[in-house]
Coordinates of C-alpha atoms in Angstrom, one line a residue:
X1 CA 11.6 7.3 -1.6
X2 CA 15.2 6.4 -1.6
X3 CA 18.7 7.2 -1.1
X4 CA 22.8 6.8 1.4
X5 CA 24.4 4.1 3.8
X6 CA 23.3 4.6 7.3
X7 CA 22.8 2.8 10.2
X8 CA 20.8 2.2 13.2
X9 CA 21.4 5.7 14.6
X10 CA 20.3 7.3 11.7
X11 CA 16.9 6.0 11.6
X12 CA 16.0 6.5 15.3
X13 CA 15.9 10.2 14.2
X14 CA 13.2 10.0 12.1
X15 CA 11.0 8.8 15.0
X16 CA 9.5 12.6 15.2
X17 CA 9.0 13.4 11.4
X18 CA 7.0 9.9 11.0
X19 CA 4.8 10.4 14.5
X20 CA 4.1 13.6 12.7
X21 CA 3.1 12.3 9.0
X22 CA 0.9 9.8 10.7
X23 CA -1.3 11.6 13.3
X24 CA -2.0 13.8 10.5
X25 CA -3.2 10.9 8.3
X26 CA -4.7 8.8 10.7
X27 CA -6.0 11.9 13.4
X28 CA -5.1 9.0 16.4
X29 CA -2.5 8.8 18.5
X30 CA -2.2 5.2 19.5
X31 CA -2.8 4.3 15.7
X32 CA -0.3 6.5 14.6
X33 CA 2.3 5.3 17.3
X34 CA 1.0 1.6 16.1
X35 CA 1.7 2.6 12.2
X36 CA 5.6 3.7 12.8
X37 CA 6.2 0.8 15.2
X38 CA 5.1 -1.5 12.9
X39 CA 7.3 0.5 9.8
X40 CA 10.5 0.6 12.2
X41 CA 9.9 -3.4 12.7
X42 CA 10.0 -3.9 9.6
X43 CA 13.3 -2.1 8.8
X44 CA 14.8 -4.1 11.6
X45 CA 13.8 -7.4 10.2
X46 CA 15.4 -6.8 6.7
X47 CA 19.0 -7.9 6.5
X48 CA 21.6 -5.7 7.5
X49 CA 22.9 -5.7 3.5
X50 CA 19.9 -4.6 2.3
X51 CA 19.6 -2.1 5.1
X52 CA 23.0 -0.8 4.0
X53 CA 21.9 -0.3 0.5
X54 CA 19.3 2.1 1.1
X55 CA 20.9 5.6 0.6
X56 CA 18.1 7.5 3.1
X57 CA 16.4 5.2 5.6
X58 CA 14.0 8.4 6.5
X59 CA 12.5 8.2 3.5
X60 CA 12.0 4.4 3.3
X61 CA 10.4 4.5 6.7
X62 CA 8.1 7.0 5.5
X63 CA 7.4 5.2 2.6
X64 CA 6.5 2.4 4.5
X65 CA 4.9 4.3 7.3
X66 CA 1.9 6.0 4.7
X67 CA 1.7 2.5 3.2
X68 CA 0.7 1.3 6.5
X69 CA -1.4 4.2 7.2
X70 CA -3.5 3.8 4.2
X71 CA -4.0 0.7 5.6
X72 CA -5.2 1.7 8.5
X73 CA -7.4 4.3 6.8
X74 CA -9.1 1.9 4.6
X75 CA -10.3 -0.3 7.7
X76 CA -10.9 3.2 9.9
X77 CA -14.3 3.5 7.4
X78 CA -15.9 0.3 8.5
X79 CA -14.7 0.1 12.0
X80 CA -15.8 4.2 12.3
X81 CA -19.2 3.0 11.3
X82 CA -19.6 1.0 14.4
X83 CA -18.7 4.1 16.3
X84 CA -20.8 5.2 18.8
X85 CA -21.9 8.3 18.2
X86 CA -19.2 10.6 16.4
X87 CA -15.9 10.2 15.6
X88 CA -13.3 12.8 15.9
X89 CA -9.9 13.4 16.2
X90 CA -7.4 12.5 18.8
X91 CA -7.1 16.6 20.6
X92 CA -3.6 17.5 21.7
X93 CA -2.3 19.6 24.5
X94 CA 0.4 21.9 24.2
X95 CA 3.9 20.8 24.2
X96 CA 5.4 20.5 27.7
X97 CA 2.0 21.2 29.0
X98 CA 0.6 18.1 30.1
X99 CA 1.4 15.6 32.9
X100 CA 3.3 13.1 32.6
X101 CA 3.1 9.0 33.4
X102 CA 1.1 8.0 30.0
X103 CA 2.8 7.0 26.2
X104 CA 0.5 9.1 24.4
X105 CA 1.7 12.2 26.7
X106 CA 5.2 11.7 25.8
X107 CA 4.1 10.9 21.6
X108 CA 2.0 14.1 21.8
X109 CA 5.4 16.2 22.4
X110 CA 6.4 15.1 19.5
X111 CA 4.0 16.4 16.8
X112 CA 4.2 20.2 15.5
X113 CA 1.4 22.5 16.2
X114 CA 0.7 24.4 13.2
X115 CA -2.6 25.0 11.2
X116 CA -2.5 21.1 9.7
X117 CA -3.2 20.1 13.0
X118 CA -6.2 22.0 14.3
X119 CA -9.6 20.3 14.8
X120 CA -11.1 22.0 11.6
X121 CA -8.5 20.9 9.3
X122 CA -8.0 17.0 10.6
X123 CA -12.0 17.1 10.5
X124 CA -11.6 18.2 6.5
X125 CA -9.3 15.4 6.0
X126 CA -11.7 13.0 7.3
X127 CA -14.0 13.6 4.5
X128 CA -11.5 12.5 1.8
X129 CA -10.6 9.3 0.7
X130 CA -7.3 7.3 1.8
X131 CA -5.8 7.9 -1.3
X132 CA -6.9 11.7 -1.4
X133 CA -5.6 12.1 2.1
X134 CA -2.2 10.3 2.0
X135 CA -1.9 12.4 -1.2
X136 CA -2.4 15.9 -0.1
X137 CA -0.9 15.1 3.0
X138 CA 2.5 14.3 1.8
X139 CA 2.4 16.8 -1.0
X140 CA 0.0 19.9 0.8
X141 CA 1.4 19.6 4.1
X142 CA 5.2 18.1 3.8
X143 CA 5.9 19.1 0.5
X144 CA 6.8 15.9 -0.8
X145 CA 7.0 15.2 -4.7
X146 CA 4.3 13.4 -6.4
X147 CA 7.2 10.8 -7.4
X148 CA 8.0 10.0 -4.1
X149 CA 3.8 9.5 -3.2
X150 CA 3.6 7.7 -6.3
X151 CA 5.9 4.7 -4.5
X152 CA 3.8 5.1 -1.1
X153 CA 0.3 4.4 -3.3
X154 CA 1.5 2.7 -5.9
X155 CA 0.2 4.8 -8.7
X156 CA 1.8 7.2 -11.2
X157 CA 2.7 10.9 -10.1
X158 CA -0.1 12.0 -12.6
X159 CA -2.7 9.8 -10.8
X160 CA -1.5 11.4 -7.0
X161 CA -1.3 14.9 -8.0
X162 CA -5.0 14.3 -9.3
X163 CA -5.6 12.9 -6.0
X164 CA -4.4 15.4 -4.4
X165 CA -6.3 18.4 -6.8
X166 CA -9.5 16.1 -6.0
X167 CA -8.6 16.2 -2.3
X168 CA -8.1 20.1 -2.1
X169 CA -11.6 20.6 -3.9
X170 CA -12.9 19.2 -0.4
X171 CA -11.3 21.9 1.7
X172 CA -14.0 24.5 1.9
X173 CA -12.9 28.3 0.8
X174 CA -12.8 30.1 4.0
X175 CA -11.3 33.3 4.8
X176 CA -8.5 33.6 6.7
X177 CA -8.4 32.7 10.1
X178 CA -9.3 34.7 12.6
X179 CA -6.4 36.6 14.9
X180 CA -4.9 34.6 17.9
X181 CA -6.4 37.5 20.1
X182 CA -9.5 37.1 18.7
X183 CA -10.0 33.9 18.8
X184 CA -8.9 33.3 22.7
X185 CA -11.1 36.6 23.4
X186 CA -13.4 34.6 21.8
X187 CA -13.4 31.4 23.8
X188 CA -12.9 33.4 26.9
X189 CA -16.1 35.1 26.6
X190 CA -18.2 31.5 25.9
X191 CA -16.4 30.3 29.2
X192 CA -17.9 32.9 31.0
X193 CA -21.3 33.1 29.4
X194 CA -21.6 29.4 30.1
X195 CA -20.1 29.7 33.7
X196 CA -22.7 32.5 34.0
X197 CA -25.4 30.2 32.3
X198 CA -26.6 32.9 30.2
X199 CA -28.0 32.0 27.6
X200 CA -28.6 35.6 25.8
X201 CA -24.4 35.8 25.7
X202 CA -23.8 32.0 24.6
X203 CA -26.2 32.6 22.1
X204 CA -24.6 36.5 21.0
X205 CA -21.2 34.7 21.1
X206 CA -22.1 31.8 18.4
X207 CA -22.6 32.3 14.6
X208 CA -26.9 31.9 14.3
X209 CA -25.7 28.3 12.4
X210 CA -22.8 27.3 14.6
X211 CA -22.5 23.5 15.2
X212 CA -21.5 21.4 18.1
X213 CA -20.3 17.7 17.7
X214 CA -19.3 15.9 20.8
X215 CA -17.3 12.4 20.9
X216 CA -17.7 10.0 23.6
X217 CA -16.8 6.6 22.1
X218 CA -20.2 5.0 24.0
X219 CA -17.8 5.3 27.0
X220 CA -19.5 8.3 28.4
X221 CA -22.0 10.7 27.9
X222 CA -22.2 12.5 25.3
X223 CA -24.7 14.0 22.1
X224 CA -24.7 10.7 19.6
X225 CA -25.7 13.4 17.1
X226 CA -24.5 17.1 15.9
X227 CA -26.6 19.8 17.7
X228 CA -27.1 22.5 15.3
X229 CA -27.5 26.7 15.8
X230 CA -26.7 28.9 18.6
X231 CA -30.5 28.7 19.6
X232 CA -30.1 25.0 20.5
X233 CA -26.1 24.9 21.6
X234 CA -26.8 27.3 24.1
X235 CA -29.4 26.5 26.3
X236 CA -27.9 22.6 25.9
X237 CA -24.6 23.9 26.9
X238 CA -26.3 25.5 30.6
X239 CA -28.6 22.6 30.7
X240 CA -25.3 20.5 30.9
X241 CA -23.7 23.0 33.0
X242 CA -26.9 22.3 35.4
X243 CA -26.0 19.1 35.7
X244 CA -22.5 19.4 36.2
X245 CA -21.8 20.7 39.4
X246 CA -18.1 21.3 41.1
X247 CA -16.4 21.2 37.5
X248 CA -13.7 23.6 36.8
X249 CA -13.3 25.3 33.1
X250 CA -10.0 26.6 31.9
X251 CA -9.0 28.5 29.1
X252 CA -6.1 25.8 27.6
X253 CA -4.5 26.0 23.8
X254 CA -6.2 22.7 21.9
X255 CA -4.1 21.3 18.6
X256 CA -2.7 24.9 18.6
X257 CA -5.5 26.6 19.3
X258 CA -7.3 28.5 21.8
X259 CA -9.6 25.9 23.4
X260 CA -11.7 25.2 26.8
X261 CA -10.6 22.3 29.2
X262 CA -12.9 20.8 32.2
X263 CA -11.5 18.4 34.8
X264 CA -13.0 16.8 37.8
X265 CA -10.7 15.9 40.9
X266 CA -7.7 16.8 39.3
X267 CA -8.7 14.6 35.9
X268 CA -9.2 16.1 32.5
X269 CA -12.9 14.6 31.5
X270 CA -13.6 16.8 28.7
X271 CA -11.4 18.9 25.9
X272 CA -13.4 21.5 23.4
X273 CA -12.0 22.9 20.6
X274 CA -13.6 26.1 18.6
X275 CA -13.4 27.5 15.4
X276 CA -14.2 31.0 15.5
X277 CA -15.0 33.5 11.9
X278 CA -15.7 37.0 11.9
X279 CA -15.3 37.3 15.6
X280 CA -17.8 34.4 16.5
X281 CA -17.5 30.8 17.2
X282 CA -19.2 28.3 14.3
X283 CA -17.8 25.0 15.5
X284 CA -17.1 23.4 19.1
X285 CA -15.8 20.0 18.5
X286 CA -15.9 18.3 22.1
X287 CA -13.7 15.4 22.6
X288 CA -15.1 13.3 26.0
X289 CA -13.7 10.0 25.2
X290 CA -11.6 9.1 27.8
X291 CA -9.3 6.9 25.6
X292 CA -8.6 9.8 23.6
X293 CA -7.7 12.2 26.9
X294 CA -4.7 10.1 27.8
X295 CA -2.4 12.7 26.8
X296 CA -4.1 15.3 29.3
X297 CA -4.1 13.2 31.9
X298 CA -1.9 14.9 35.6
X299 CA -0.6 12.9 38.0
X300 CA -1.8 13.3 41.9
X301 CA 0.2 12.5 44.9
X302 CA 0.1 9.4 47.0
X303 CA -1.9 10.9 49.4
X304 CA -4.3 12.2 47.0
X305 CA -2.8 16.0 47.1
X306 CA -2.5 17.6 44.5
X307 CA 0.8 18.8 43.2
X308 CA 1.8 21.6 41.5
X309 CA 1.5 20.6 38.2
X310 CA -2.3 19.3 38.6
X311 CA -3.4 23.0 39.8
X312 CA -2.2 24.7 36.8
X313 CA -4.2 22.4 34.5
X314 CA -7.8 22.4 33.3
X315 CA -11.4 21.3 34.4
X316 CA -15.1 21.4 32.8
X317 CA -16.9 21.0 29.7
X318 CA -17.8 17.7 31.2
X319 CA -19.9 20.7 31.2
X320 CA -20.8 19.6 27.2
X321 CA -22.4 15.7 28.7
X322 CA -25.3 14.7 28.0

């Protein structure tokens, strides 16, 4: 990826586009601030000729930048392995949403909310090799040309647009996604059936083969494995809720999409994202690792008030523990 004279200015603009090509490769947010860090250091440490000989810094930085991530993808397998329990991808607020006070908040503005970032799709691209995934990222996603992703994985065009007709073979043929209103009358109706703890509804509400997978990082509690149909999601869900007293759950948009939010004491502990066909919900996908919650956190007054901004954000789902 090459191209005109530019100079330091020029490249502190690209900041955005490269936080948003990496969260989608990498589904993290401190790996993918890590990954464009490390690519602007190491356009600052070439000399300032051969700086000026690049025609487009942006696109040497995000060559660099999915070299980098594919990196980090190759050593995500092993280190993933060692996971405890499963592994899913960092959720985000909505923009302008969140409080403020951590680095991930202020990252998370930054990325785009569009259908490459909901839970279901950054959960396909986990299924595809590095290659696969830097390949149809680039090309699927950002459009760019297979010339360009040749330099980033150092194979011919031929070989990345086989990559990526490999890695689009993995994206299961679904029908199109369900209406916005559907899909937040959706949620809203779990929330209440599992404020409610009624079982009958929860189970009404999910497809009969729905599946729930839940990420704690061994930090907190949380199902190590995938609980599978609305028969067992739902009375786990109000045995959770049982044990969960004084948590408050708010409908909040998750990666773009209508989700479910739980805090205790003012603090985000849990976020759940849904997928929802044919007018009932097939997947939750509930994040509980605090780690990855950083961009959710609120900020509480000195004397332990809480200000304006806390009360208009979300509480439990916690409720999903185990």
């Amino acid at each position: 990826m090459g191209a005109a004279t530019a100079g330091t200015d020029e490249t502190a603009g690209e900041r955005g586009q490269l936080i948003n090509v990496a969260y989608r490769l990498l589904g993290s947010l401190a790996e993918s601030e890590d990954a464009v860090q490390e690519a602007y250091a190491r356009w600052y440490a070439l000399p300032r000729s051969r700086r000026d000989e690049i025609v487009s810094p942006g696109a040497w930085l995000t060559t660099v930048t999915g070299r980098i991530c594919l990196d980090v993808l190759g050593s995500a397998r092993v280190r993933r392995e060692r996971y405890v329990g499963a592994w899913l991808p960092d959720p985000l607020p909505e923009p302008g949403g969140r409080g403020r006070g951590t680095d991930l908040a202020d990252l998370a503005d930054q990325i785009v909310l569009d259908e490459s970032v909901t839970m279901a799709f950054l959960v396909v691209l986990e299924t595809m090799t590095p290659a696969e995934r830097v390949s149809f990222v680039l090309h699927d996603v950002f459009r760019y040309p297979f010339a360009e992703i040749a330099d980033v994985l150092g194979r011919t065009p031929a070989a990345c647009k086989q990559l990526a007709s490999s890695a689009r073979r993995r994206v299961p043929a679904a029908p199109a996604p369900a209406p916005a209103d559907t899909r937040t009358d959706a949620v809203r109706r779990v929330k209440e059936a599992w404020e409610n703890k009624d079982i009958a509804a929860l189970v009404d509400l999910l497809d009969p083969a729905a599946l729930m997978t839940a990420d704690g990082g061994g930090l907190v509690g949380a199902a190590l494995r995938p609980i599978e149909g609305a028969a067992r999601i739902a009375p786990y869900m109000v045995a959770i809720a049982d044990r969960a007293p004084g948590l408050e759950l708010l409908e909040r948009p998750v990666n773009g999409v209508p989700g479910l939010v739980a805090r205790r004491d003012g603090a985000v502990v849990t976020v759940a994202a849904f997928d929802v066909a044919e007018g009932r919900v097939a997947r939750i996908w509930v994040v509980r690792n605090p780690e990855k919650l950083q961009p959710w956190a609120t900020r509480r007054g000195v004397d332990e008030g809480v200000d304006e901004e806390v009360q208009d954000i979300p509480r439990p789902l916690t409720a999903l523990d185990h």
